[in-house]
C-alpha cells in the first residue's frame, strides 16, 4: 500500500488563486462536472415530483386511516422539498443551474407522478417512488465513488431518509 503524498502549502496557495471564478470547484475536483450536474438535476426533478405527489396525497387522503397517512404524507413532502433545496444548492456550487422548469420535471424525474385514487393506491405509489429513488441514488453514489465526496455525502444522506420513507410507506400499506 503506497502512502498518499500531500500537496505542499505553497502549491495549494498558488492553485487556489488560479481559476478563482470556479468557486468551490478546484483542480482537485476529479468528477465529470457536467455529468454530475445532470445527475443532480435529475435528482432535483425526482425530489420535486415526489414533493408534489406527497402534497396531493396529504390533501386527498380520506378514509378511516387517513389522518395517520396524511401526517406521513406531509412530513415526507417537507423532507423531499428539503432534499430538493440541498441538491439545487450543490448544483450552483458546481457552477450549474438548477432546473426548476415545470415542463422538464416529469421528463427528468426518475419517479413518476401517479396520483392514486384510493388511500391504498396513494401509499403504494409513494412506496414505488421511494424504491425508485433508493435504487437510483445508490447507483449514483457508486458512480461518484471518491471523485466528488461532497455530492456523494449529500446523496448518502438523502438515500438514508428515502429508505426511512419506504419503510414508513411499507408499514402504512400493511395497515390498510
Coordinates of C-alpha atoms in Angstrom, one line a residue, residues 53-78 119 122-123 126 168-169 172 176:
X53 CA -47.2 13.9 -5.2
X54 CA -46.9 13.7 -1.4
X55 CA -48.6 17.1 -1.1
X56 CA -51.5 15.9 -3.3
X57 CA -51.8 12.8 -1.2
X58 CA -51.8 14.9 2.0
X59 CA -54.8 16.9 0.8
X60 CA -56.6 13.9 -0.8
X61 CA -56.2 11.3 1.9
X62 CA -59.6 10.1 3.1
X63 CA -60.9 7.1 5.0
X64 CA -60.5 5.5 8.4
X65 CA -56.7 5.6 8.4
X66 CA -56.5 8.9 6.5
X67 CA -55.2 11.1 9.4
X68 CA -52.2 8.8 10.1
X69 CA -51.3 8.6 6.4
X70 CA -51.8 12.3 5.9
X71 CA -49.3 13.1 8.7
X72 CA -46.8 10.9 7.0
X73 CA -47.5 12.4 3.5
X74 CA -47.0 15.9 4.8
X75 CA -43.8 15.0 6.7
X76 CA -42.4 13.3 3.6
X77 CA -43.4 16.2 1.3
X78 CA -41.5 18.6 3.6
X119 CA -55.5 5.8 0.1
X122 CA -51.5 6.6 -2.9
X123 CA -49.4 4.8 -0.3
X126 CA -45.3 6.6 -2.8
X168 CA -42.9 4.2 6.6
X169 CA -44.9 3.6 3.4
X172 CA -48.7 2.1 6.2
X176 CA -54.5 -0.7 5.1

